[in-house]
Amino acid sequence: MSEGNYVIAMDNLITGKFENIQQHTSNSKFEFIHHDVSNYIYVKGDIDFVVHLASPASPVDYLELPIQTLKVNSLGTHNTLGLAATKNAKYLLASTSEVYGDPEVHPQTEAYWGNVNPIGPRGVYDEAKRFAEAITMAYHKMHGLDTRIIRIFNCYGPRLRLDDGRVISNFIRQALEKEPLTVYGDGSQTRSFQYVSDLVDGIVRTMNSDCHQPINLGNPQEKTVSEIAKIIKELTKTRSEIVFKELPIDDPRRRLPDITRAREVLGWNPQTELLDGLKQTIAWFETQVPTVGAK
Ligand code: UDP
């Protein structure tokens, strides 16, 4: 919108929140349609670009919504591709680092095919995203659709749902509410966290590129989950202790993006240091958690 575009957002809000877009509803360049893209999509008028970001993305959410997750990434991808084809629009699919599963190649380059358990609990997300990539490439090859695919690695920032169950939101909420920080397993598993505005920059750059191959978007700064717990404990100055809970089934051991392609093709490099991004995220959570200040 800041670049002069008219934006139509479509969401069934099963994991998203209307408050996150409320500030745009009075903008004449913005429109919201409450709709599940797993069902047939109708949009009036011309469209230049379709960006398919719809899907539960937190493991807690997609374990609670397995069928919806499979549908939005299969039927929803088919419908959004169909919309793009009808409107002669360009297309971007938000895929995921989960296509690499529990990776045996480290760091993960786009050339790696992944190590996914199709019938495990995470398969509903991982395999659906893999299908989404496959059908996107098929539309590109068969119909000449101008497609792009990004593989998003762990992302965090303001407006995360407090109860979305992901590690950064859990630890910050727990720290602010003086609850124990729950590290799953022994905390030695790793993730690489990118700040939301870096990801948005990567998405816009990908939209403006003509690369049809998948592109990893993530911050190549790898941290163990225990390190994240300690950092959040220090930044929030909480007296909460760290406790250890059972590791979820098929939880990937490690995850680190190789972002050579994004650097070369998009000139993209994440700009936000983890500590700065976490400080901004904590500041936002403090406005949401009522007990804060009573530490
Ligand atoms: N995790 C944790 N405590 C929590 C939530 C998550 O230790 O309260 C761990 C989880 O087991 C995983 C990592 O943090 O190893 C990242 O989990 P998240 O759900 O954020 O995303 P994932 O990368 O697994 O999709």
Short mmCIF file of C-alpha atoms and ligand atoms in Angstrom, two decimals:
data_model
loop_
_atom_site.label_atom_id
_atom_site.label_comp_id
_atom_site.label_asym_id
_atom_site.label_seq_id
_atom_site.Cartn_x
_atom_site.Cartn_y
_atom_site.Cartn_z
CA MET A 1 0.00 0.00 0.00
CA SER A 2 2.88 2.39 0.81
CA GLU A 3 4.08 1.81 -2.76
CA GLY A 4 0.68 2.80 -4.13
CA ASN A 5 -0.78 -0.68 -4.55
CA TYR A 6 -4.39 -1.63 -3.90
CA VAL A 7 -4.35 -4.62 -1.54
CA ILE A 8 -7.10 -7.20 -1.01
CA ALA A 9 -6.48 -9.42 2.03
CA MET A 10 -8.35 -12.70 2.27
CA ASP A 11 -8.37 -14.78 5.45
CA ASN A 12 -10.74 -17.03 7.37
CA LEU A 13 -9.02 -15.88 10.60
CA ILE A 14 -8.78 -19.38 12.10
CA THR A 15 -5.29 -18.57 13.37
CA GLY A 16 -4.95 -14.89 12.39
CA LYS A 17 -6.44 -11.91 14.17
CA PHE A 18 -8.51 -9.13 12.63
CA GLU A 19 -6.88 -6.60 15.03
CA ASN A 20 -3.62 -7.08 13.12
CA ILE A 21 -5.10 -5.41 10.04
CA GLN A 22 -7.62 -3.13 11.71
CA GLN A 23 -5.39 -0.07 11.27
CA HIS A 24 -5.72 -0.46 7.47
CA THR A 25 -9.48 -0.78 7.21
CA SER A 26 -10.01 2.96 6.75
CA ASN A 27 -7.42 3.06 3.93
CA SER A 28 -9.12 3.39 0.54
CA LYS A 29 -6.40 1.18 -0.96
CA PHE A 30 -7.28 -1.75 1.30
CA GLU A 31 -10.05 -4.31 1.32
CA PHE A 32 -10.59 -7.35 3.53
CA ILE A 33 -12.57 -10.39 2.44
CA HIS A 34 -13.41 -12.97 5.11
CA HIS A 35 -12.99 -16.19 3.14
CA ASP A 36 -11.36 -19.62 3.34
CA VAL A 37 -9.20 -19.98 0.21
CA SER A 38 -9.67 -23.77 0.40
CA ASN A 39 -13.04 -22.96 -1.18
CA TYR A 40 -13.53 -21.46 -4.64
CA ILE A 41 -12.25 -17.88 -4.78
CA TYR A 42 -14.02 -15.07 -6.53
CA VAL A 43 -12.48 -11.60 -6.78
CA LYS A 44 -13.93 -8.85 -8.97
CA GLY A 45 -11.73 -6.87 -11.37
CA ASP A 46 -8.07 -7.08 -12.36
CA ILE A 47 -5.32 -8.46 -10.15
CA ASP A 48 -1.58 -8.09 -10.82
CA PHE A 49 -0.24 -10.33 -8.10
CA VAL A 50 -1.47 -13.21 -5.92
CA VAL A 51 0.53 -13.94 -2.75
CA HIS A 52 -0.52 -17.19 -1.06
CA LEU A 53 0.40 -16.89 2.62
CA ALA A 54 -2.65 -18.65 4.04
CA SER A 55 -2.03 -21.55 6.43
CA PRO A 56 -1.72 -22.35 10.09
CA ALA A 57 2.07 -22.15 10.65
CA SER A 58 2.66 -22.90 14.32
CA PRO A 59 3.09 -26.62 15.07
CA VAL A 60 0.52 -26.29 17.89
CA ASP A 61 -1.99 -24.82 15.43
CA TYR A 62 -1.47 -27.32 12.65
CA LEU A 63 -1.63 -30.23 15.07
CA GLU A 64 -5.03 -28.92 16.20
CA LEU A 65 -6.14 -28.20 12.62
CA PRO A 66 -4.61 -31.03 10.58
CA ILE A 67 -7.31 -31.30 7.90
CA GLN A 68 -7.62 -27.51 7.42
CA THR A 69 -3.81 -27.32 7.13
CA LEU A 70 -3.77 -30.04 4.45
CA LYS A 71 -6.66 -28.38 2.63
CA VAL A 72 -5.36 -24.81 2.59
CA ASN A 73 -1.98 -25.91 1.25
CA SER A 74 -3.43 -28.28 -1.36
CA LEU A 75 -6.92 -27.01 -2.37
CA GLY A 76 -6.01 -23.46 -1.31
CA THR A 77 -2.88 -23.50 -3.43
CA HIS A 78 -4.87 -24.91 -6.36
CA ASN A 79 -7.53 -22.20 -5.98
CA THR A 80 -5.05 -19.33 -5.64
CA LEU A 81 -3.08 -20.62 -8.64
CA GLY A 82 -6.34 -20.80 -10.57
CA LEU A 83 -7.17 -17.22 -9.57
CA ALA A 84 -3.74 -16.05 -10.76
CA ALA A 85 -4.15 -17.94 -14.06
CA THR A 86 -7.63 -16.45 -14.65
CA LYS A 87 -6.45 -12.92 -13.91
CA ASN A 88 -3.14 -13.36 -15.75
CA ALA A 89 -1.45 -12.36 -12.50
CA LYS A 90 1.98 -13.17 -11.09
CA TYR A 91 2.07 -15.61 -8.17
CA LEU A 92 4.08 -16.15 -5.01
CA LEU A 93 3.78 -19.25 -2.81
CA ALA A 94 4.88 -19.06 0.83
CA SER A 95 6.50 -22.42 1.43
CA THR A 96 8.57 -23.37 4.46
CA SER A 97 11.86 -24.68 5.83
CA GLU A 98 9.69 -27.62 6.99
CA VAL A 99 9.98 -29.08 3.47
CA TYR A 100 13.48 -30.08 4.67
CA GLY A 101 11.90 -31.99 7.62
CA ASP A 102 14.52 -33.16 10.11
CA PRO A 103 17.41 -32.27 7.79
CA GLU A 104 20.37 -34.54 7.15
CA VAL A 105 22.11 -31.74 5.23
CA HIS A 106 23.30 -28.73 7.21
CA PRO A 107 22.96 -25.86 6.47
CA GLN A 108 19.99 -26.39 4.15
CA THR A 109 20.40 -25.29 0.54
CA GLU A 110 17.45 -25.19 -1.85
CA ALA A 111 18.97 -28.20 -3.66
CA TYR A 112 18.32 -30.45 -0.62
CA TRP A 113 15.18 -32.62 -1.02
CA GLY A 114 14.46 -33.04 2.66
CA ASN A 115 13.76 -35.74 5.23
CA VAL A 116 10.05 -35.69 6.03
CA ASN A 117 7.87 -38.29 7.79
CA PRO A 118 4.67 -38.25 5.69
CA ILE A 119 2.51 -39.93 8.37
CA GLY A 120 3.95 -38.23 11.46
CA PRO A 121 2.07 -35.39 13.19
CA ARG A 122 4.03 -32.69 11.33
CA GLY A 123 3.37 -34.38 7.98
CA VAL A 124 0.08 -32.50 7.64
CA TYR A 125 2.04 -29.28 7.24
CA ASP A 126 5.29 -30.52 5.69
CA GLU A 127 3.77 -32.75 3.01
CA ALA A 128 1.05 -30.21 2.18
CA LYS A 129 3.68 -27.54 1.61
CA ARG A 130 5.68 -29.98 -0.52
CA PHE A 131 2.55 -30.62 -2.60
CA ALA A 132 2.01 -26.84 -2.80
CA GLU A 133 5.50 -26.42 -4.27
CA ALA A 134 4.89 -29.27 -6.73
CA ILE A 135 1.58 -27.87 -8.03
CA THR A 136 3.06 -24.37 -8.24
CA MET A 137 5.89 -25.67 -10.44
CA ALA A 138 3.35 -27.65 -12.52
CA TYR A 139 1.32 -24.45 -13.17
CA HIS A 140 4.54 -22.70 -14.12
CA LYS A 141 5.55 -25.46 -16.54
CA MET A 142 2.13 -26.38 -17.96
CA HIS A 143 0.40 -22.97 -18.03
CA GLY A 144 3.43 -20.67 -18.14
CA LEU A 145 2.24 -18.99 -14.92
CA ASP A 146 4.81 -16.49 -13.61
CA THR A 147 5.42 -18.15 -10.23
CA ARG A 148 7.81 -17.76 -7.30
CA ILE A 149 8.36 -19.95 -4.22
CA ILE A 150 9.88 -18.82 -0.93
CA ARG A 151 10.88 -21.20 1.86
CA ILE A 152 10.36 -19.27 5.08
CA PHE A 153 12.51 -20.16 8.10
CA ASN A 154 11.40 -19.35 11.66
CA CYS A 155 10.05 -15.81 11.87
CA TYR A 156 9.16 -13.68 14.90
CA GLY A 157 8.18 -10.14 15.79
CA PRO A 158 5.37 -7.95 17.11
CA ARG A 159 1.79 -9.21 16.55
CA LEU A 160 2.65 -12.87 17.13
CA ARG A 161 -0.35 -14.43 18.82
CA LEU A 162 0.45 -14.71 22.54
CA ASP A 163 -0.88 -18.27 22.60
CA ASP A 164 0.38 -19.50 19.22
CA GLY A 165 2.61 -22.04 20.98
CA ARG A 166 5.81 -21.22 19.14
CA VAL A 167 9.04 -20.91 21.01
CA ILE A 168 9.60 -17.13 20.96
CA SER A 169 5.98 -16.26 21.79
CA ASN A 170 5.87 -18.92 24.52
CA PHE A 171 9.12 -17.82 26.18
CA ILE A 172 8.29 -14.09 26.12
CA ARG A 173 4.74 -14.61 27.41
CA GLN A 174 5.97 -17.02 30.09
CA ALA A 175 8.73 -14.59 31.16
CA LEU A 176 6.30 -11.66 31.39
CA GLU A 177 3.71 -13.71 33.27
CA LYS A 178 6.35 -15.03 35.68
CA GLU A 179 5.71 -18.62 34.57
CA PRO A 180 8.53 -21.14 33.97
CA LEU A 181 10.06 -21.07 30.46
CA THR A 182 9.30 -24.47 28.90
CA VAL A 183 12.26 -25.88 26.98
CA TYR A 184 11.27 -29.01 25.07
CA GLY A 185 13.78 -31.88 25.09
CA ASP A 186 17.26 -30.98 26.34
CA GLY A 187 17.21 -27.64 24.50
CA SER A 188 20.16 -28.51 22.27
CA GLN A 189 18.02 -28.43 19.08
CA THR A 190 18.69 -25.37 16.93
CA ARG A 191 16.66 -22.86 14.95
CA SER A 192 17.54 -19.67 13.05
CA PHE A 193 15.19 -16.76 13.71
CA GLN A 194 14.44 -13.92 11.32
CA TYR A 195 12.73 -10.68 12.25
CA VAL A 196 9.39 -10.08 10.52
CA SER A 197 10.40 -6.89 8.66
CA ASP A 198 13.40 -8.70 7.12
CA LEU A 199 11.03 -11.39 5.85
CA VAL A 200 8.62 -8.80 4.43
CA ASP A 201 11.55 -7.17 2.61
CA GLY A 202 12.50 -10.59 1.20
CA ILE A 203 8.92 -11.23 0.07
CA VAL A 204 8.71 -7.89 -1.77
CA ARG A 205 12.10 -8.49 -3.40
CA THR A 206 10.98 -11.97 -4.50
CA MET A 207 7.78 -10.51 -5.97
CA ASN A 208 9.92 -8.10 -8.00
CA SER A 209 12.31 -10.86 -9.16
CA ASP A 210 11.81 -13.38 -11.94
CA CYS A 211 13.27 -16.39 -10.14
CA HIS A 212 11.01 -19.44 -10.44
CA GLN A 213 13.18 -21.71 -8.28
CA PRO A 214 12.57 -21.88 -4.51
CA ILE A 215 14.41 -19.27 -2.42
CA ASN A 216 15.28 -19.73 1.27
CA LEU A 217 14.40 -16.68 3.37
CA GLY A 218 15.88 -16.91 6.87
CA ASN A 219 18.50 -15.43 9.14
CA PRO A 220 21.65 -17.60 9.11
CA GLN A 221 22.28 -17.08 12.82
CA GLU A 222 21.78 -20.47 14.45
CA LYS A 223 20.87 -20.71 18.15
CA THR A 224 19.95 -23.59 20.44
CA VAL A 225 16.54 -23.40 22.11
CA SER A 226 18.34 -23.21 25.49
CA GLU A 227 20.28 -20.16 24.29
CA ILE A 228 17.02 -18.50 23.23
CA ALA A 229 15.52 -19.19 26.68
CA LYS A 230 18.55 -17.61 28.39
CA ILE A 231 18.52 -14.55 26.12
CA ILE A 232 14.79 -13.94 26.72
CA LYS A 233 15.27 -14.44 30.46
CA GLU A 234 17.98 -11.76 30.47
CA LEU A 235 16.13 -9.30 28.23
CA THR A 236 12.91 -9.50 30.26
CA LYS A 237 14.80 -9.59 33.60
CA THR A 238 12.30 -12.22 34.71
CA ARG A 239 12.79 -14.41 37.73
CA SER A 240 11.07 -17.31 35.89
CA GLU A 241 13.05 -20.53 35.91
CA ILE A 242 13.74 -22.73 32.89
CA VAL A 243 12.02 -26.13 33.00
CA PHE A 244 12.37 -29.06 30.61
CA LYS A 245 9.41 -30.78 28.95
CA GLU A 246 9.02 -33.67 26.54
CA LEU A 247 10.31 -33.10 23.01
CA PRO A 248 7.45 -33.18 20.45
CA ILE A 249 7.47 -36.08 17.94
CA ASP A 250 9.63 -35.49 14.84
CA ASP A 251 10.90 -32.13 16.17
CA PRO A 252 13.75 -31.21 13.78
CA ARG A 253 17.18 -31.44 15.47
CA ARG A 254 18.64 -28.44 13.70
CA ARG A 255 17.76 -25.82 11.13
CA LEU A 256 19.95 -23.26 9.42
CA PRO A 257 19.31 -21.65 6.02
CA ASP A 258 21.92 -21.32 3.33
CA ILE A 259 20.85 -17.96 1.86
CA THR A 260 23.36 -17.73 -0.98
CA ARG A 261 20.55 -17.73 -3.56
CA ALA A 262 18.61 -14.92 -1.80
CA ARG A 263 21.81 -12.87 -1.54
CA GLU A 264 22.71 -13.39 -5.21
CA VAL A 265 19.27 -13.22 -6.83
CA LEU A 266 17.52 -10.70 -4.58
CA GLY A 267 20.44 -8.79 -3.04
CA TRP A 268 18.70 -9.67 0.25
CA ASN A 269 20.39 -9.94 3.60
CA PRO A 270 18.57 -9.90 6.93
CA GLN A 271 19.35 -6.63 8.71
CA THR A 272 17.92 -7.12 12.20
CA GLU A 273 20.15 -8.58 14.93
CA LEU A 274 18.42 -11.13 17.15
CA LEU A 275 18.81 -9.00 20.29
CA ASP A 276 17.30 -5.92 18.62
CA GLY A 277 14.41 -7.90 17.15
CA LEU A 278 13.70 -9.59 20.47
CA LYS A 279 13.72 -6.24 22.29
CA GLN A 280 11.11 -4.89 19.87
CA THR A 281 9.05 -8.05 20.19
CA ILE A 282 9.20 -7.98 24.00
CA ALA A 283 8.16 -4.29 23.99
CA TRP A 284 5.07 -5.23 21.97
CA PHE A 285 4.26 -8.23 24.18
CA GLU A 286 4.48 -5.91 27.21
CA THR A 287 1.56 -3.95 25.79
CA GLN A 288 -0.45 -7.19 25.52
CA VAL A 289 0.31 -9.05 28.74
CA PRO A 290 -1.71 -7.46 31.56
CA THR A 291 0.42 -8.66 34.47
CA VAL A 292 3.57 -6.99 33.18
CA GLY A 293 5.14 -4.47 35.52
CA ALA A 294 4.15 -6.59 38.49
CA LYS A 295 7.33 -8.72 38.13
N1 UDP B 1 10.04 -25.23 21.82
C1 UDP B 1 10.38 -25.20 23.17
N2 UDP B 1 9.51 -24.66 24.04
C2 UDP B 1 8.32 -24.12 23.68
C3 UDP B 1 7.97 -24.11 22.30
C4 UDP B 1 8.84 -24.68 21.40
O1 UDP B 1 11.46 -25.68 23.56
O2 UDP B 1 7.59 -23.62 24.57
C5 UDP B 1 11.00 -25.79 20.86
C6 UDP B 1 10.41 -26.79 19.87
O3 UDP B 1 10.42 -28.09 20.42
C7 UDP B 1 11.36 -26.63 18.71
C8 UDP B 1 11.77 -25.16 18.75
O4 UDP B 1 11.47 -24.73 20.07
O5 UDP B 1 12.52 -27.42 18.90
C9 UDP B 1 11.01 -24.30 17.75
O6 UDP B 1 9.65 -24.59 17.90
P1 UDP B 1 8.50 -23.74 17.20
O7 UDP B 1 7.20 -24.36 17.62
O8 UDP B 1 8.69 -22.31 17.48
O9 UDP B 1 8.72 -23.92 15.63
P2 UDP B 1 9.31 -25.08 14.69
O10 UDP B 1 10.63 -24.58 14.26
O11 UDP B 1 9.42 -26.37 15.44
O12 UDP B 1 8.33 -25.16 13.59
#
